[in-house]
Short mmCIF file of N, CA and C in Angstrom, two decimals:
data_model
loop_
_atom_site.label_atom_id
_atom_site.label_comp_id
_atom_site.label_asym_id
_atom_site.label_seq_id
_atom_site.Cartn_x
_atom_site.Cartn_y
_atom_site.Cartn_z
N MET L 1 119.40 -175.22 213.28
CA MET L 1 120.15 -174.85 214.46
C MET L 1 119.23 -174.09 215.41
N ARG L 2 119.30 -174.41 216.66
CA ARG L 2 118.44 -173.83 217.68
C ARG L 2 119.19 -172.71 218.41
N VAL L 3 118.51 -171.55 218.62
CA VAL L 3 119.11 -170.40 219.31
C VAL L 3 119.01 -170.64 220.82
N PRO L 4 120.11 -170.45 221.55
CA PRO L 4 120.05 -170.64 222.99
C PRO L 4 119.01 -169.71 223.63
N GLN L 5 118.32 -170.20 224.65
CA GLN L 5 117.26 -169.43 225.29
C GLN L 5 117.78 -168.22 226.03
N ILE L 6 119.03 -168.19 226.37
CA ILE L 6 119.60 -167.06 227.11
C ILE L 6 119.93 -165.88 226.20
N LEU L 7 119.97 -166.10 224.88
CA LEU L 7 120.39 -165.05 223.95
C LEU L 7 119.44 -163.85 223.95
N LEU L 8 118.14 -164.09 223.89
CA LEU L 8 117.19 -162.98 223.86
C LEU L 8 117.23 -162.13 225.14
N PRO L 9 117.15 -162.72 226.34
CA PRO L 9 117.25 -161.89 227.55
C PRO L 9 118.60 -161.15 227.65
N ALA L 10 119.66 -161.76 227.19
CA ALA L 10 120.97 -161.10 227.23
C ALA L 10 121.00 -159.90 226.30
N CYS L 11 120.41 -160.02 225.11
CA CYS L 11 120.35 -158.88 224.18
C CYS L 11 119.53 -157.73 224.75
N VAL L 12 118.40 -158.07 225.36
CA VAL L 12 117.56 -157.03 225.97
C VAL L 12 118.31 -156.35 227.11
N PHE L 13 118.99 -157.13 227.95
CA PHE L 13 119.73 -156.58 229.08
C PHE L 13 120.84 -155.65 228.61
N PHE L 14 121.64 -156.09 227.65
CA PHE L 14 122.77 -155.27 227.21
C PHE L 14 122.32 -154.05 226.40
N SER L 15 121.21 -154.15 225.68
CA SER L 15 120.71 -152.97 224.98
C SER L 15 120.20 -151.94 225.99
N GLY L 16 119.66 -152.41 227.11
CA GLY L 16 119.23 -151.50 228.17
C GLY L 16 120.39 -150.79 228.84
N ILE L 17 121.54 -151.41 228.85
CA ILE L 17 122.74 -150.77 229.43
C ILE L 17 123.40 -149.85 228.43
N LEU L 18 123.51 -150.27 227.18
CA LEU L 18 124.24 -149.51 226.18
C LEU L 18 123.43 -148.36 225.60
N PHE L 19 122.12 -148.56 225.39
CA PHE L 19 121.30 -147.55 224.74
C PHE L 19 121.27 -146.22 225.50
N PRO L 20 121.11 -146.20 226.85
CA PRO L 20 121.13 -144.92 227.55
C PRO L 20 122.47 -144.21 227.44
N ALA L 21 123.54 -144.93 227.28
CA ALA L 21 124.85 -144.28 227.13
C ALA L 21 124.96 -143.59 225.79
N ILE L 22 124.23 -144.05 224.78
CA ILE L 22 124.29 -143.47 223.45
C ILE L 22 123.40 -142.25 223.35
N THR L 23 122.19 -142.32 223.92
CA THR L 23 121.25 -141.21 223.80
C THR L 23 121.24 -140.39 225.08
N ALA L 24 120.88 -139.14 224.94
CA ALA L 24 120.83 -138.24 226.09
C ALA L 24 119.44 -137.64 226.20
N SER L 25 119.10 -137.20 227.37
CA SER L 25 117.82 -136.56 227.60
C SER L 25 117.76 -135.26 226.80
N GLN L 26 116.62 -135.03 226.19
CA GLN L 26 116.45 -133.83 225.39
C GLN L 26 115.71 -132.74 226.16
N GLU L 27 115.57 -132.89 227.47
CA GLU L 27 114.89 -131.88 228.27
C GLU L 27 115.81 -130.68 228.48
N PHE L 28 115.26 -129.50 228.41
CA PHE L 28 115.98 -128.24 228.55
C PHE L 28 117.16 -128.18 227.57
N PRO L 29 116.91 -128.38 226.27
CA PRO L 29 118.01 -128.29 225.31
C PRO L 29 118.47 -126.84 225.16
N LYS L 30 119.61 -126.65 224.55
CA LYS L 30 120.13 -125.29 224.31
C LYS L 30 119.13 -124.52 223.46
N GLY L 31 119.07 -123.22 223.70
CA GLY L 31 118.22 -122.37 222.88
C GLY L 31 117.00 -121.85 223.63
N TRP L 32 116.07 -121.35 222.84
CA TRP L 32 114.88 -120.68 223.36
C TRP L 32 113.66 -121.58 223.32
N VAL L 33 112.73 -121.34 224.25
CA VAL L 33 111.38 -121.89 224.22
C VAL L 33 110.42 -120.72 224.44
N PHE L 34 109.22 -120.84 223.88
CA PHE L 34 108.25 -119.75 223.93
C PHE L 34 106.88 -120.26 224.37
N PRO L 35 106.69 -120.51 225.67
CA PRO L 35 105.38 -120.99 226.12
C PRO L 35 104.35 -119.86 226.22
N LEU L 36 103.16 -120.16 225.75
CA LEU L 36 101.99 -119.28 225.87
C LEU L 36 101.00 -120.03 226.73
N GLU L 37 100.54 -119.40 227.83
CA GLU L 37 99.73 -120.12 228.81
C GLU L 37 98.50 -119.32 229.19
N ILE L 38 97.39 -120.03 229.30
CA ILE L 38 96.15 -119.42 229.80
C ILE L 38 95.88 -120.03 231.18
N GLY L 39 95.50 -119.19 232.12
CA GLY L 39 95.31 -119.69 233.48
C GLY L 39 94.10 -119.07 234.15
N GLN L 40 93.68 -119.70 235.22
CA GLN L 40 92.61 -119.15 236.04
C GLN L 40 92.81 -119.59 237.48
N GLY L 41 92.22 -118.82 238.37
CA GLY L 41 92.36 -119.13 239.79
C GLY L 41 91.64 -118.10 240.62
N ALA L 42 92.29 -117.70 241.72
CA ALA L 42 91.66 -116.77 242.66
C ALA L 42 92.69 -115.83 243.25
N VAL L 43 92.23 -114.65 243.61
CA VAL L 43 93.01 -113.71 244.40
C VAL L 43 92.36 -113.70 245.77
N THR L 44 93.13 -114.01 246.80
CA THR L 44 92.56 -114.15 248.14
C THR L 44 93.49 -113.55 249.18
N ALA L 45 92.91 -113.10 250.26
CA ALA L 45 93.68 -112.61 251.40
C ALA L 45 93.64 -113.62 252.55
N PHE L 46 92.95 -114.74 252.35
CA PHE L 46 92.78 -115.77 253.38
C PHE L 46 92.18 -115.19 254.66
N ASP L 47 91.20 -114.31 254.50
CA ASP L 47 90.48 -113.77 255.66
C ASP L 47 89.00 -113.68 255.32
N HIS L 48 88.27 -112.81 255.99
CA HIS L 48 86.82 -112.71 255.81
C HIS L 48 86.40 -112.04 254.50
N THR L 49 87.32 -111.39 253.78
CA THR L 49 86.97 -110.73 252.53
C THR L 49 86.74 -111.78 251.43
N PRO L 50 85.86 -111.47 250.46
CA PRO L 50 85.57 -112.44 249.41
C PRO L 50 86.77 -112.64 248.48
N ASP L 51 86.91 -113.85 247.97
CA ASP L 51 87.95 -114.15 247.00
C ASP L 51 87.50 -113.64 245.64
N LEU L 52 88.45 -113.19 244.83
CA LEU L 52 88.16 -112.67 243.50
C LEU L 52 88.65 -113.66 242.44
N TYR L 53 87.90 -113.74 241.34
CA TYR L 53 88.29 -114.59 240.22
C TYR L 53 89.55 -114.01 239.57
N LEU L 54 90.43 -114.88 239.10
CA LEU L 54 91.65 -114.48 238.40
C LEU L 54 91.73 -115.24 237.08
N GLY L 55 91.81 -114.51 235.99
CA GLY L 55 92.04 -115.10 234.67
C GLY L 55 93.29 -114.46 234.09
N SER L 56 94.12 -115.24 233.41
CA SER L 56 95.36 -114.68 232.89
C SER L 56 95.76 -115.31 231.56
N LEU L 57 96.50 -114.55 230.79
CA LEU L 57 97.13 -115.02 229.56
C LEU L 57 98.58 -114.55 229.63
N SER L 58 99.52 -115.49 229.66
CA SER L 58 100.93 -115.12 229.83
C SER L 58 101.80 -115.69 228.73
N PHE L 59 102.83 -114.95 228.40
CA PHE L 59 103.85 -115.34 227.43
C PHE L 59 105.18 -115.26 228.16
N THR L 60 105.92 -116.38 228.19
CA THR L 60 107.16 -116.46 228.97
C THR L 60 108.31 -117.02 228.14
N PRO L 61 108.94 -116.18 227.28
CA PRO L 61 110.10 -116.68 226.55
C PRO L 61 111.24 -116.99 227.52
N GLN L 62 111.89 -118.16 227.30
CA GLN L 62 112.95 -118.60 228.21
C GLN L 62 114.15 -119.10 227.40
N TYR L 63 115.33 -118.86 227.94
CA TYR L 63 116.57 -119.33 227.33
C TYR L 63 117.26 -120.30 228.29
N THR L 64 117.79 -121.39 227.77
CA THR L 64 118.46 -122.39 228.60
C THR L 64 119.87 -121.92 228.93
N LEU L 65 120.13 -121.67 230.21
CA LEU L 65 121.47 -121.28 230.67
C LEU L 65 122.34 -122.50 230.90
N ILE L 66 121.80 -123.51 231.57
CA ILE L 66 122.53 -124.76 231.83
C ILE L 66 121.71 -125.88 231.21
N THR L 67 122.24 -126.49 230.16
CA THR L 67 121.53 -127.53 229.43
C THR L 67 121.11 -128.65 230.39
N GLY L 68 119.84 -128.99 230.32
CA GLY L 68 119.30 -130.06 231.15
C GLY L 68 119.04 -129.66 232.59
N ARG L 69 119.19 -128.39 232.98
CA ARG L 69 118.98 -127.99 234.38
C ARG L 69 118.27 -126.66 234.58
N LEU L 70 118.67 -125.57 233.88
CA LEU L 70 118.23 -124.22 234.26
C LEU L 70 117.85 -123.38 233.05
N ARG L 71 116.67 -122.74 233.14
CA ARG L 71 116.21 -121.76 232.15
C ARG L 71 115.91 -120.44 232.85
N THR L 72 116.12 -119.34 232.14
CA THR L 72 115.74 -118.03 232.64
C THR L 72 115.03 -117.28 231.53
N GLY L 73 114.17 -116.36 231.92
CA GLY L 73 113.43 -115.61 230.92
C GLY L 73 112.62 -114.50 231.57
N ALA L 74 111.59 -114.08 230.87
CA ALA L 74 110.74 -113.00 231.36
C ALA L 74 109.28 -113.37 231.11
N THR L 75 108.42 -112.97 232.03
CA THR L 75 106.99 -113.20 231.89
C THR L 75 106.30 -111.89 231.56
N VAL L 76 105.46 -111.91 230.55
CA VAL L 76 104.60 -110.78 230.20
C VAL L 76 103.18 -111.35 230.17
N ALA L 77 102.28 -110.73 230.95
CA ALA L 77 100.94 -111.30 231.08
C ALA L 77 99.88 -110.23 231.18
N GLY L 78 98.68 -110.64 230.84
CA GLY L 78 97.49 -109.85 231.10
C GLY L 78 96.68 -110.62 232.12
N ALA L 79 96.16 -109.92 233.12
CA ALA L 79 95.40 -110.58 234.18
C ALA L 79 94.08 -109.85 234.38
N TYR L 80 93.01 -110.62 234.57
CA TYR L 80 91.69 -110.06 234.84
C TYR L 80 91.29 -110.47 236.25
N THR L 81 91.09 -109.48 237.11
CA THR L 81 90.61 -109.73 238.46
C THR L 81 89.94 -108.46 238.99
N GLY L 82 88.97 -108.62 239.83
CA GLY L 82 88.27 -107.46 240.40
C GLY L 82 87.62 -106.58 239.36
N LYS L 83 87.10 -107.17 238.28
CA LYS L 83 86.44 -106.46 237.18
C LYS L 83 87.36 -105.49 236.45
N ARG L 84 88.67 -105.75 236.52
CA ARG L 84 89.65 -104.92 235.82
C ARG L 84 90.70 -105.79 235.15
N VAL L 85 91.33 -105.25 234.11
CA VAL L 85 92.41 -105.93 233.41
C VAL L 85 93.72 -105.23 233.76
N TYR L 86 94.73 -106.02 234.12
CA TYR L 86 96.03 -105.49 234.51
C TYR L 86 97.12 -106.09 233.62
N GLY L 87 98.20 -105.37 233.49
CA GLY L 87 99.39 -105.89 232.84
C GLY L 87 100.38 -106.32 233.92
N ILE L 88 101.06 -107.43 233.70
CA ILE L 88 102.02 -107.98 234.66
C ILE L 88 103.29 -108.33 233.88
N ALA L 89 104.46 -108.01 234.45
CA ALA L 89 105.72 -108.37 233.79
C ALA L 89 106.82 -108.53 234.83
N GLY L 90 107.79 -109.40 234.52
CA GLY L 90 108.93 -109.59 235.41
C GLY L 90 109.77 -110.80 235.03
N PRO L 91 110.86 -111.02 235.75
CA PRO L 91 111.76 -112.14 235.45
C PRO L 91 111.18 -113.49 235.87
N HIS L 92 111.65 -114.54 235.20
CA HIS L 92 111.18 -115.91 235.43
C HIS L 92 112.39 -116.84 235.45
N LEU L 93 112.37 -117.82 236.35
CA LEU L 93 113.45 -118.80 236.47
C LEU L 93 112.83 -120.19 236.59
N ALA L 94 113.38 -121.18 235.87
CA ALA L 94 112.87 -122.55 235.92
C ALA L 94 114.03 -123.52 236.12
N VAL L 95 113.89 -124.40 237.11
CA VAL L 95 114.90 -125.41 237.43
C VAL L 95 114.26 -126.78 237.19
N LEU L 96 114.92 -127.63 236.41
CA LEU L 96 114.41 -128.96 236.14
C LEU L 96 114.53 -129.83 237.38
N LEU L 97 113.41 -130.39 237.84
CA LEU L 97 113.43 -131.29 238.99
C LEU L 97 113.58 -132.74 238.56
N THR L 98 112.77 -133.15 237.58
CA THR L 98 112.82 -134.53 237.12
C THR L 98 112.36 -134.61 235.68
N ASP L 99 112.86 -135.60 234.98
CA ASP L 99 112.40 -135.86 233.62
C ASP L 99 112.00 -137.33 233.49
N GLN L 100 111.11 -137.74 234.39
CA GLN L 100 110.60 -139.11 234.40
C GLN L 100 109.12 -139.06 234.13
N PRO L 101 108.45 -140.04 233.68
CA PRO L 101 108.92 -141.37 233.31
C PRO L 101 109.52 -141.37 231.91
N ARG L 102 110.23 -142.42 231.61
CA ARG L 102 110.84 -142.57 230.29
C ARG L 102 110.18 -143.74 229.57
N VAL L 103 110.02 -143.58 228.27
CA VAL L 103 109.53 -144.64 227.40
C VAL L 103 110.58 -144.81 226.31
N LEU L 104 111.22 -145.95 226.29
CA LEU L 104 112.31 -146.23 225.35
C LEU L 104 113.37 -145.13 225.41
N ASN L 105 113.71 -144.71 226.62
CA ASN L 105 114.72 -143.71 226.91
C ASN L 105 114.37 -142.31 226.41
N SER L 106 113.12 -142.08 226.05
CA SER L 106 112.67 -140.75 225.69
C SER L 106 111.74 -140.27 226.80
N THR L 107 111.92 -139.06 227.25
CA THR L 107 111.10 -138.59 228.35
C THR L 107 109.70 -138.24 227.87
N VAL L 108 108.74 -138.54 228.72
CA VAL L 108 107.35 -138.24 228.43
C VAL L 108 107.02 -136.84 228.95
N LEU L 109 107.53 -136.51 230.12
CA LEU L 109 107.30 -135.19 230.69
C LEU L 109 108.44 -134.83 231.63
N ASN L 110 108.51 -133.56 231.95
CA ASN L 110 109.45 -133.12 232.97
C ASN L 110 108.71 -132.22 233.94
N VAL L 111 109.23 -132.13 235.15
CA VAL L 111 108.65 -131.27 236.18
C VAL L 111 109.68 -130.22 236.55
N GLN L 112 109.23 -128.97 236.59
CA GLN L 112 110.11 -127.85 236.87
C GLN L 112 109.63 -127.08 238.10
N LEU L 113 110.58 -126.57 238.85
CA LEU L 113 110.30 -125.64 239.93
C LEU L 113 110.51 -124.25 239.34
N THR L 114 109.50 -123.39 239.42
CA THR L 114 109.60 -122.06 238.82
C THR L 114 109.53 -120.98 239.89
N ALA L 115 110.15 -119.86 239.58
CA ALA L 115 110.11 -118.69 240.45
C ALA L 115 109.90 -117.45 239.59
N GLU L 116 109.08 -116.51 240.09
CA GLU L 116 108.80 -115.28 239.36
C GLU L 116 108.75 -114.10 240.33
N HIS L 117 109.07 -112.94 239.80
CA HIS L 117 108.85 -111.69 240.52
C HIS L 117 108.31 -110.72 239.50
N CYS L 118 107.05 -110.31 239.66
CA CYS L 118 106.39 -109.49 238.65
C CYS L 118 105.85 -108.20 239.24
N TRP L 119 105.82 -107.18 238.41
CA TRP L 119 105.25 -105.90 238.76
C TRP L 119 104.01 -105.71 237.91
N GLY L 120 102.95 -105.16 238.52
CA GLY L 120 101.69 -104.98 237.80
C GLY L 120 101.33 -103.52 237.62
N THR L 121 100.44 -103.25 236.67
CA THR L 121 100.00 -101.89 236.38
C THR L 121 99.07 -101.34 237.46
N GLY L 122 98.55 -102.19 238.34
CA GLY L 122 97.69 -101.74 239.44
C GLY L 122 98.43 -101.75 240.76
N GLU L 123 99.72 -101.43 240.74
CA GLU L 123 100.60 -101.38 241.91
C GLU L 123 100.84 -102.76 242.54
N GLN L 124 100.60 -103.83 241.81
CA GLN L 124 100.88 -105.17 242.32
C GLN L 124 102.39 -105.40 242.34
N ARG L 125 102.82 -106.12 243.35
CA ARG L 125 104.21 -106.58 243.48
C ARG L 125 104.11 -108.07 243.82
N LEU L 126 104.30 -108.92 242.83
CA LEU L 126 104.08 -110.35 242.99
C LEU L 126 105.39 -111.11 243.05
N ALA L 127 105.54 -111.96 244.04
CA ALA L 127 106.71 -112.82 244.16
C ALA L 127 106.24 -114.20 244.56
N GLY L 128 106.82 -115.22 243.95
CA GLY L 128 106.44 -116.59 244.28
C GLY L 128 106.87 -117.54 243.20
N GLY L 129 106.12 -118.61 243.08
CA GLY L 129 106.47 -119.61 242.09
C GLY L 129 105.52 -120.78 242.13
N GLY L 130 106.01 -121.90 241.63
CA GLY L 130 105.16 -123.09 241.60
C GLY L 130 105.83 -124.23 240.87
N LEU L 131 105.00 -125.13 240.39
CA LEU L 131 105.46 -126.29 239.65
C LEU L 131 104.86 -126.26 238.25
N THR L 132 105.68 -126.63 237.28
CA THR L 132 105.23 -126.73 235.90
C THR L 132 105.59 -128.11 235.38
N ALA L 133 104.63 -128.77 234.76
CA ALA L 133 104.87 -130.05 234.08
C ALA L 133 104.84 -129.77 232.59
N GLU L 134 105.90 -130.18 231.91
CA GLU L 134 106.01 -129.97 230.47
C GLU L 134 105.85 -131.33 229.79
N LEU L 135 104.86 -131.45 228.96
CA LEU L 135 104.53 -132.72 228.31
C LEU L 135 105.13 -132.75 226.91
N GLY L 136 106.16 -133.57 226.75
CA GLY L 136 106.76 -133.77 225.45
C GLY L 136 107.28 -132.52 224.78
N GLN L 137 107.66 -131.52 225.50
CA GLN L 137 108.14 -130.24 225.00
C GLN L 137 107.13 -129.60 224.05
N LEU L 138 105.86 -129.91 224.26
CA LEU L 138 104.79 -129.34 223.45
C LEU L 138 103.79 -128.55 224.28
N ALA L 139 103.39 -129.11 225.41
CA ALA L 139 102.34 -128.50 226.23
C ALA L 139 102.83 -128.37 227.68
N THR L 140 102.21 -127.45 228.42
CA THR L 140 102.58 -127.24 229.82
C THR L 140 101.32 -127.22 230.68
N PHE L 141 101.50 -127.61 231.94
CA PHE L 141 100.47 -127.48 232.96
C PHE L 141 101.17 -126.92 234.19
N SER L 142 100.63 -125.85 234.78
CA SER L 142 101.32 -125.23 235.91
C SER L 142 100.37 -124.94 237.06
N LEU L 143 100.94 -124.94 238.25
CA LEU L 143 100.28 -124.51 239.48
C LEU L 143 101.18 -123.45 240.10
N LYS L 144 100.61 -122.26 240.38
CA LYS L 144 101.41 -121.15 240.91
C LYS L 144 100.75 -120.53 242.13
N ALA L 145 101.60 -120.02 243.01
CA ALA L 145 101.17 -119.22 244.15
C ALA L 145 102.09 -118.01 244.19
N LEU L 146 101.53 -116.83 243.97
CA LEU L 146 102.29 -115.59 244.00
C LEU L 146 101.75 -114.69 245.11
N ARG L 147 102.62 -114.16 245.92
CA ARG L 147 102.22 -113.27 247.01
C ARG L 147 102.34 -111.83 246.54
N ASP L 148 101.23 -111.09 246.62
CA ASP L 148 101.26 -109.65 246.34
C ASP L 148 101.63 -108.96 247.64
N TYR L 149 102.92 -108.73 247.83
CA TYR L 149 103.40 -108.18 249.10
C TYR L 149 103.11 -106.69 249.24
N ARG L 150 102.70 -106.03 248.20
CA ARG L 150 102.32 -104.61 248.28
C ARG L 150 100.87 -104.45 248.73
N LEU L 151 99.97 -105.28 248.19
CA LEU L 151 98.54 -105.16 248.48
C LEU L 151 98.03 -106.23 249.45
N GLY L 152 98.88 -107.14 249.88
CA GLY L 152 98.52 -108.12 250.90
C GLY L 152 97.57 -109.21 250.46
N ALA L 153 97.76 -109.75 249.25
CA ALA L 153 96.88 -110.82 248.75
C ALA L 153 97.73 -111.93 248.13
N TRP L 154 97.10 -113.06 247.92
CA TRP L 154 97.73 -114.20 247.25
C TRP L 154 97.05 -114.40 245.91
N TRP L 155 97.84 -114.64 244.86
CA TRP L 155 97.33 -114.99 243.55
C TRP L 155 97.59 -116.48 243.36
N LEU L 156 96.55 -117.29 243.35
CA LEU L 156 96.66 -118.73 243.19
C LEU L 156 96.06 -119.10 241.83
N SER L 157 96.81 -119.84 241.02
CA SER L 157 96.29 -120.15 239.68
C SER L 157 96.80 -121.48 239.16
N ALA L 158 96.05 -122.01 238.22
CA ALA L 158 96.44 -123.20 237.45
C ALA L 158 96.39 -122.78 235.99
N GLY L 159 97.34 -123.26 235.21
CA GLY L 159 97.40 -122.86 233.81
C GLY L 159 97.68 -124.01 232.88
N LEU L 160 97.27 -123.83 231.63
CA LEU L 160 97.49 -124.80 230.58
C LEU L 160 98.06 -124.04 229.39
N GLY L 161 99.15 -124.55 228.80
CA GLY L 161 99.78 -123.81 227.73
C GLY L 161 100.37 -124.68 226.64
N VAL L 162 100.87 -124.00 225.62
CA VAL L 162 101.54 -124.65 224.49
C VAL L 162 102.85 -123.92 224.22
N HIS L 163 103.79 -124.64 223.62
CA HIS L 163 105.03 -124.01 223.18
C HIS L 163 104.84 -123.51 221.76
N LEU L 164 105.04 -122.22 221.56
CA LEU L 164 105.00 -121.64 220.23
C LEU L 164 106.35 -121.87 219.56
N PHE L 165 106.38 -121.89 218.27
CA PHE L 165 107.62 -121.99 217.50
C PHE L 165 108.44 -123.21 217.92
N SER L 166 107.81 -124.39 217.98
CA SER L 166 108.53 -125.58 218.41
C SER L 166 109.67 -125.89 217.45
N LYS L 167 110.73 -126.46 218.03
CA LYS L 167 111.94 -126.74 217.26
C LYS L 167 111.76 -127.98 216.41
N LYS L 168 112.30 -127.92 215.19
CA LYS L 168 112.30 -129.09 214.32
C LYS L 168 113.39 -130.04 214.79
N PRO L 169 113.06 -131.34 214.92
CA PRO L 169 114.09 -132.29 215.34
C PRO L 169 115.23 -132.35 214.33
N SER L 170 116.42 -132.62 214.84
CA SER L 170 117.60 -132.71 213.99
C SER L 170 117.48 -133.91 213.05
N ASP L 171 117.99 -133.76 211.83
CA ASP L 171 118.01 -134.87 210.88
C ASP L 171 118.94 -135.98 211.35
N ASN L 172 120.00 -135.61 212.05
CA ASN L 172 120.96 -136.57 212.58
C ASN L 172 120.70 -136.72 214.08
N PRO L 173 120.20 -137.86 214.56
CA PRO L 173 119.88 -138.00 215.98
C PRO L 173 121.10 -137.93 216.89
N PHE L 174 122.30 -138.07 216.36
CA PHE L 174 123.50 -138.03 217.18
C PHE L 174 124.02 -136.60 217.38
N ASP L 175 123.38 -135.58 216.73
CA ASP L 175 123.80 -134.19 216.90
C ASP L 175 123.50 -133.67 218.30
N ASP L 176 122.44 -134.20 218.94
CA ASP L 176 121.99 -133.67 220.22
C ASP L 176 122.60 -134.38 221.42
N ILE L 177 123.53 -135.29 221.21
CA ILE L 177 124.14 -136.02 222.33
C ILE L 177 125.06 -135.09 223.08
N ARG L 178 124.93 -135.13 224.42
CA ARG L 178 125.78 -134.27 225.26
C ARG L 178 127.13 -134.87 225.40
#
């Protein structure tokens, strides 16, 4: 018996319609994430004064307030600039912009819009944000611009990080469906 040629394309088409209805995006799941990030960049006033090197190590525990959309947390960091080491701390907010591209309905990465307001041990008052790309809920890459409105400088940095204490996937894949 010969299988009709339309059967295979029909199965692929209907599995593409039904499969996304069964599975849900796992981006910004309920609970905590603990990213640790190392970054570098520059502190600049965008004038005739020389730019200073900026190196940082930050820990930003975050809790998901709205599943699949919003995380809030706090940033604690050490920063090296101007031949001195400073402590930086303050609140952090992350909003999910996109969770594309998808491979077999599983996201490869997501892009987040982040906002921070931090206070430093050297009288810094930093406010700003940037974009963070999260790769497979394992690693992060970020670009940030923070304005030091007290001292009149910009902190521009790029960072690379990992999630500490990654969550073990559920034994039952249907437990995480929204």
